[in-house]
Backbone as numpy.savetxt, mean C-alpha at the origin, in Angstrom:
# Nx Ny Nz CAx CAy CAz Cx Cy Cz
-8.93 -6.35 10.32 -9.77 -5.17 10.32 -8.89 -3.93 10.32
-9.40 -3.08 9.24 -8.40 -1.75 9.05 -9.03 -0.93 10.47
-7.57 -0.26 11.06 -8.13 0.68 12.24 -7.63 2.27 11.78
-8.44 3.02 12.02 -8.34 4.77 11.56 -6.86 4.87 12.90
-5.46 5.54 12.61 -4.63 5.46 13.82 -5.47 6.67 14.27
-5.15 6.78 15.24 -5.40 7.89 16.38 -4.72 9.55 16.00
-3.85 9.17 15.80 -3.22 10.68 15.65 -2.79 11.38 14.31
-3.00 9.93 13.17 -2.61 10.33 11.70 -3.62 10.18 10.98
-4.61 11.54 10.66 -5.69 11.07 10.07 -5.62 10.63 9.14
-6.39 10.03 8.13 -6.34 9.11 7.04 -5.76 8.05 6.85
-4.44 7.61 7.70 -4.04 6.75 7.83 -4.87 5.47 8.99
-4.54 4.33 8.04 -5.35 2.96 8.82 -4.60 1.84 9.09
-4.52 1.58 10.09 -3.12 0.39 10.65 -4.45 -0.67 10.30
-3.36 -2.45 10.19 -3.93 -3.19 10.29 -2.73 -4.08 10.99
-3.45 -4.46 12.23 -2.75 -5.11 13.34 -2.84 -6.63 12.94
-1.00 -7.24 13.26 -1.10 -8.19 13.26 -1.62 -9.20 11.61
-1.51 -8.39 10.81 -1.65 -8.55 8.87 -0.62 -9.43 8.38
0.37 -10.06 8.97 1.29 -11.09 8.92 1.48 -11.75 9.88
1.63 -13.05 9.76 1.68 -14.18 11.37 3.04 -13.91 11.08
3.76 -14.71 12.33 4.99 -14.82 12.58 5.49 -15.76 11.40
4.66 -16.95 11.21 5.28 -18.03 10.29 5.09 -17.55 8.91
4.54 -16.53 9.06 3.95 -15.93 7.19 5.60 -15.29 7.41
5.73 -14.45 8.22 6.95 -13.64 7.74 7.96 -14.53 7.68
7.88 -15.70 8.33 9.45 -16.15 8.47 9.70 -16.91 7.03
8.31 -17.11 6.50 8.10 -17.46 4.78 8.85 -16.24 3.78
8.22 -15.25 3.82 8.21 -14.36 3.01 10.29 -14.10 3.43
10.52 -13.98 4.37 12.12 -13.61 4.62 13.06 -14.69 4.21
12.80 -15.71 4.38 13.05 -16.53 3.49 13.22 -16.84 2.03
11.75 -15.96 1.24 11.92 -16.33 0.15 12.80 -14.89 -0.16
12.84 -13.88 0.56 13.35 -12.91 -0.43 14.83 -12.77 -0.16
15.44 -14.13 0.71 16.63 -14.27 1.31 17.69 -14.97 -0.38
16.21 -15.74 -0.64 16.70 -16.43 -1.83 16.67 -15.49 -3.48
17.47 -16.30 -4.25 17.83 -15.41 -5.07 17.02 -15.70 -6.46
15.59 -16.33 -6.04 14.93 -16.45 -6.89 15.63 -17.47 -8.47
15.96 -18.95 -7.93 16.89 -19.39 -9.04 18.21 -18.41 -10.04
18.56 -17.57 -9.04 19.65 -16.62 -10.03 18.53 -15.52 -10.80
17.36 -15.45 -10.53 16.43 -14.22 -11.25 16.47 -13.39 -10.79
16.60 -12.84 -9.41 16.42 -12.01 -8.85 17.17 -11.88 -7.65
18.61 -11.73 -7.70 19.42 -11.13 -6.35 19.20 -9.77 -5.73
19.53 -9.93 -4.73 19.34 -8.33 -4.44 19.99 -7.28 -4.93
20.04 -6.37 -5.46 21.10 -5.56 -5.98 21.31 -4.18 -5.51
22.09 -3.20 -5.52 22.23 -2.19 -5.00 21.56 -1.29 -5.70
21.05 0.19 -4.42 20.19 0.77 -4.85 20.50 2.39 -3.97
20.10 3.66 -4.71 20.66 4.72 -4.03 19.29 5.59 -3.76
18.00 5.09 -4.07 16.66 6.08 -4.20 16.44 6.12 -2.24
16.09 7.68 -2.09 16.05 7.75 -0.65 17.13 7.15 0.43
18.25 6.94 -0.60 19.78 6.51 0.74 20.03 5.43 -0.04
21.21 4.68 0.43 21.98 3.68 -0.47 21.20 2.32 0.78
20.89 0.97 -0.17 20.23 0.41 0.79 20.78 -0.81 -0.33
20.11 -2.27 -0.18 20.02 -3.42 -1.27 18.09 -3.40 -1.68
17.91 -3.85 -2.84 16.35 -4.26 -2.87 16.45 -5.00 -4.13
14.94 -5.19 -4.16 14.25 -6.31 -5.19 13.04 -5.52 -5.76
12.88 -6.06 -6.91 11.03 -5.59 -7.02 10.89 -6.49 -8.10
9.37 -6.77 -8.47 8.41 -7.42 -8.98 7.45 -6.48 -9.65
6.96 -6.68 -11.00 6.03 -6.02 -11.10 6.51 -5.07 -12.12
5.47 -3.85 -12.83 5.89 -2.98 -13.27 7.04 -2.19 -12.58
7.15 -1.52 -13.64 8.65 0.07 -12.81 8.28 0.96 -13.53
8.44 1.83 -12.29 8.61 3.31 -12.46 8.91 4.48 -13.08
8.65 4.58 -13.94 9.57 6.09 -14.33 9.63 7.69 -13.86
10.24 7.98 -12.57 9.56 9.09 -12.00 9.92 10.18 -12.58
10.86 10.21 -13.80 11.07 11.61 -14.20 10.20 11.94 -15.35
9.76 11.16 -16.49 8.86 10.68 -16.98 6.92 10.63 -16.39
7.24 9.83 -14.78 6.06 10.06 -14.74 4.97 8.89 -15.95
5.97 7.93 -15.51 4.78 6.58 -16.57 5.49 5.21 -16.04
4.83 4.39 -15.95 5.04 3.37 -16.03 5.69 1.77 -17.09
6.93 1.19 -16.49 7.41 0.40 -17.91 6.77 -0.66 -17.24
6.89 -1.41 -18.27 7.20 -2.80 -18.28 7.22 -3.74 -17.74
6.85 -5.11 -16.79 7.56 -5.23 -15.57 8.83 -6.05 -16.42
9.63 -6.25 -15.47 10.83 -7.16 -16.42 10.15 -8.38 -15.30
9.82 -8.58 -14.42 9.56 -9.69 -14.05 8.05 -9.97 -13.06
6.97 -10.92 -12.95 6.19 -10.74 -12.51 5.98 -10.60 -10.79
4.77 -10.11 -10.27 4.63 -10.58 -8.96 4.96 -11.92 -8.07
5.47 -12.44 -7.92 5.52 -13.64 -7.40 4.07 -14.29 -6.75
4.12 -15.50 -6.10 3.14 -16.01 -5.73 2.62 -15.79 -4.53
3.89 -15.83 -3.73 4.26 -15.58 -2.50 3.34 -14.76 -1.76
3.43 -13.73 -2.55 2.64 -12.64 -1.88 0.82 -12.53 -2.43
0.73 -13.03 -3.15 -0.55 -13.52 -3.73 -1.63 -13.66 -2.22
-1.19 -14.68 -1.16 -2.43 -14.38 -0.31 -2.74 -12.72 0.66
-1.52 -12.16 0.34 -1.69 -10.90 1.08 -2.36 -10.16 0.60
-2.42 -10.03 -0.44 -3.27 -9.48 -1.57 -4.24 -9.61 -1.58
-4.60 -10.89 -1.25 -6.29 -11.14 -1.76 -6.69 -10.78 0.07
-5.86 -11.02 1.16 -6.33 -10.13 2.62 -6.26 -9.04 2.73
-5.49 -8.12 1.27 -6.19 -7.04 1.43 -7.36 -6.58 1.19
-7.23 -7.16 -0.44 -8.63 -7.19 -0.89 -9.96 -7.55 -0.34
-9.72 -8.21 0.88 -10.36 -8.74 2.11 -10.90 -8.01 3.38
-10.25 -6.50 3.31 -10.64 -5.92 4.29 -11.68 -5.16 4.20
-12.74 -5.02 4.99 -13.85 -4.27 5.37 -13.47 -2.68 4.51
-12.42 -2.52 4.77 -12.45 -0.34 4.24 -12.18 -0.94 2.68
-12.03 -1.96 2.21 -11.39 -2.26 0.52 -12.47 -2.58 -0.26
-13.39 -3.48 0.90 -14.61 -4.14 0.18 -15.77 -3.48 0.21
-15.88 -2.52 1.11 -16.87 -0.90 1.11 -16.41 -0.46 -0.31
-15.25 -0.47 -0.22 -14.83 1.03 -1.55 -14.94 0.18 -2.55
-14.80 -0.98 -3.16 -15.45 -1.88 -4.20 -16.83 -1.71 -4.88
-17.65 -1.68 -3.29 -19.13 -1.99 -3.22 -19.51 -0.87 -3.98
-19.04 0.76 -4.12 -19.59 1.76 -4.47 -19.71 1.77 -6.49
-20.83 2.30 -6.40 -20.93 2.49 -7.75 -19.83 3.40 -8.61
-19.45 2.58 -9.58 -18.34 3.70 -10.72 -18.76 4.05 -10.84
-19.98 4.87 -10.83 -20.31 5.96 -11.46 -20.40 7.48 -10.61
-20.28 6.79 -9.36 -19.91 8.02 -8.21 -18.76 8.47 -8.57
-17.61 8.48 -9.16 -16.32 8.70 -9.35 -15.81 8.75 -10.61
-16.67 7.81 -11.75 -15.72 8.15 -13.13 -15.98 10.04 -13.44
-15.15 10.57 -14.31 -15.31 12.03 -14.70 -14.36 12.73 -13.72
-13.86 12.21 -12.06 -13.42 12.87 -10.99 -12.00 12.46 -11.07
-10.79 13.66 -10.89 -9.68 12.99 -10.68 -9.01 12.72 -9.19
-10.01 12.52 -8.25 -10.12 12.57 -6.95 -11.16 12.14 -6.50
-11.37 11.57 -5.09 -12.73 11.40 -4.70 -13.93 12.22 -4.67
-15.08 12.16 -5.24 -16.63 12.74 -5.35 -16.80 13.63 -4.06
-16.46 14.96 -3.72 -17.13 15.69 -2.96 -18.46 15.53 -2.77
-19.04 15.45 -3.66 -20.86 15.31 -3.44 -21.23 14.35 -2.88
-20.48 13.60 -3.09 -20.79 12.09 -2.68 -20.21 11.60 -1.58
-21.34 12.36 -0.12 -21.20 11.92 1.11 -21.29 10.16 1.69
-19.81 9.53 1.96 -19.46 8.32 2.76 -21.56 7.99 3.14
-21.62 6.95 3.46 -23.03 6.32 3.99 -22.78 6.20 5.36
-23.58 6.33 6.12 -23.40 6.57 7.67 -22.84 5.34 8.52
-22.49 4.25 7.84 -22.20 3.13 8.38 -19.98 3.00 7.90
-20.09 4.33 7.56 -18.37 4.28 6.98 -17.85 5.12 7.80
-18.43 5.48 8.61 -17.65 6.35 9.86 -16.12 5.24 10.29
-15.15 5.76 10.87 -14.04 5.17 11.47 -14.64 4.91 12.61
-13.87 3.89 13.33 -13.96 3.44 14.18 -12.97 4.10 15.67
-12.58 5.12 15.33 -12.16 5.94 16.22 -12.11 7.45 15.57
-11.54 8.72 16.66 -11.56 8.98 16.15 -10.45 10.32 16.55
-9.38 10.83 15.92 -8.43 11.11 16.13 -8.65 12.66 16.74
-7.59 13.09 17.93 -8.47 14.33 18.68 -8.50 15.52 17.42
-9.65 16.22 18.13 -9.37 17.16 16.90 -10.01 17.43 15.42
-10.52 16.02 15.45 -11.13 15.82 13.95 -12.93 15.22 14.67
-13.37 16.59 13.24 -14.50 16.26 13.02 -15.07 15.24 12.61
-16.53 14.88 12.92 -16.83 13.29 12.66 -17.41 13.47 10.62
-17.74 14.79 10.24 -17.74 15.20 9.13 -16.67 15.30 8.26
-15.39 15.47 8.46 -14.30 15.49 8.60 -13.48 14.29 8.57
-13.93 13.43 9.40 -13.15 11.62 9.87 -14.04 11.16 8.53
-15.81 11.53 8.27 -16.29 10.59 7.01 -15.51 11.15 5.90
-15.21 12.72 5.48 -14.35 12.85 4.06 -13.48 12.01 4.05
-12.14 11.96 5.31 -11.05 11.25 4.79 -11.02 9.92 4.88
-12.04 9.14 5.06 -12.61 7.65 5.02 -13.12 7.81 3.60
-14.17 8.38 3.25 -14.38 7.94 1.75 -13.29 8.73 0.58
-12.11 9.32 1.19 -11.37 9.91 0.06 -10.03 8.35 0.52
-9.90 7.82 0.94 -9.49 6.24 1.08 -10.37 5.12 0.77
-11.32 5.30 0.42 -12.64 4.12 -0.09 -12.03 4.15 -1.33
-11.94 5.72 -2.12 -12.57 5.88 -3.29 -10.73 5.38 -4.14
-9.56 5.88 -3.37 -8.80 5.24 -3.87 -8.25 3.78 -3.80
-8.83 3.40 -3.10 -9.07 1.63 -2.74 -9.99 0.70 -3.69
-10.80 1.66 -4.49 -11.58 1.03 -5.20 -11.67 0.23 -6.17
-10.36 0.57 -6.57 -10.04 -0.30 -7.84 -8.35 -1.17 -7.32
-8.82 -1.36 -6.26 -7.46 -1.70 -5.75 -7.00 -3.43 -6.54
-5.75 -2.71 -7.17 -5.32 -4.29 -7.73 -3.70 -4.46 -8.05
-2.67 -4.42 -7.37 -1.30 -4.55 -6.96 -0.94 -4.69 -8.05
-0.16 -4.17 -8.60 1.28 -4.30 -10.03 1.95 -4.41 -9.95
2.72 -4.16 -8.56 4.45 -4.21 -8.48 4.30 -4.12 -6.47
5.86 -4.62 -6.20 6.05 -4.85 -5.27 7.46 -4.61 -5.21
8.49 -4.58 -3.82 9.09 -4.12 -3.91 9.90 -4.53 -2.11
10.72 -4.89 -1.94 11.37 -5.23 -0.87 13.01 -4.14 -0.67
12.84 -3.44 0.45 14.20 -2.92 0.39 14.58 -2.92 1.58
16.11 -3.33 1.57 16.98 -3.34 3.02 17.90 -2.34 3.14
18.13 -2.19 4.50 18.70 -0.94 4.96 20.01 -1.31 5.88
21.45 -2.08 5.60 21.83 -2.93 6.39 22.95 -1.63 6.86
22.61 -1.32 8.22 24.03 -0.21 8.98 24.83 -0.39 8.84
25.85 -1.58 8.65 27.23 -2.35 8.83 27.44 -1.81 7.72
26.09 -2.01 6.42 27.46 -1.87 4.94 27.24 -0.51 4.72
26.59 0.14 5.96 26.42 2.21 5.35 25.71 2.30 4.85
24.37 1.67 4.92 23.08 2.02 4.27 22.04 3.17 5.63
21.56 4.26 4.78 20.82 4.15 5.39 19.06 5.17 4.78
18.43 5.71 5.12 17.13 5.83 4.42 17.23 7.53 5.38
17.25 8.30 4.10 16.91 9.73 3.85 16.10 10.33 4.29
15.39 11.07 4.83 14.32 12.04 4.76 13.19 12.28 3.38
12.27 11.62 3.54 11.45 11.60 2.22 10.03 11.52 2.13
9.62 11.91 1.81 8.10 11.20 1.41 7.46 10.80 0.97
6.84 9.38 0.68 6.11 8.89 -0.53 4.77 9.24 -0.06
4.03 9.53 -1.27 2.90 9.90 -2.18 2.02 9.32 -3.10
């Protein structure tokens, strides 16, 4: 169950979204080098670190998307479908495209239904306010369907470390 955090509006933790034995799977597989397909390789975006990815790539100067050179793996396939699984994913599914095609953002007019309120609610914020930034996270959840993925390590010993940044 997605939870609204307390102090970062719009943002929604989901507690406990990997067991212990899921991760010790997933660290495992990305320990491995994917039959020689996929080692980790060095990387300098937001600090010098090692990573992997799956999936399409990026072009941020461009501003488009290539290719993937290699697909999603499987691995991560059930996380996916538990996202696709959560209560705030399967609300924002449920809504009609037609509340949103024409918009390059979520439908102002189109007030959340009284049952999409958060489940808390962070000090400070209006409960008019807590429903915008719940259905302006519905509405980009709606078409939620993963393309790429992406694992990156940050190891101190070899002088890695992660910048000041913000993703968007």
């Amino acid at each position: 169950q997605a939870q609204e955090h307390e102090s970062l509006p719009g943002q929604f933790l989901v507690l406990n979204f990997v067991s212990e034995s899921e991760e010790e799977e997933l660290l495992t597989f990305l320990d491995s080098d994917e039959g020689g397909r996929n080692p980790w390789a060095d990387g300098t975006f937001n600090g010098r670190h090692i990573s992997k990815r799956w999936g399409v790539r990026t072009d941020l100067k461009e501003n488009k998307f290539l290719e993937a050179e290699r697909p999603v793996p499987q691995v991560f396939s059930r996380f996916i479908d538990r996202m696709r699984g959560l209560e705030l994913v399967r609300r924002a599914q449920a809504q009609p495209k037609e509340a949103s095609e024409g918009h390059s953002g979520p439908p102002s007019s189109t007030p959340p239904p009284p049952h999409a309120a958060a489940s808390s609610t962070p000090a400070g914020t209006s409960s008019r306010k807590r429903r915008r930034m719940e259905a302006e996270v519905r509405w980009a959840l709606r078409d939620y369907r993963p393309n790429e993925a992406n694992s990156i390590a940050y190891l101190r010993d070899s002088g890695h470390s992660l910048r000041d940044h913000c993703d968007h």
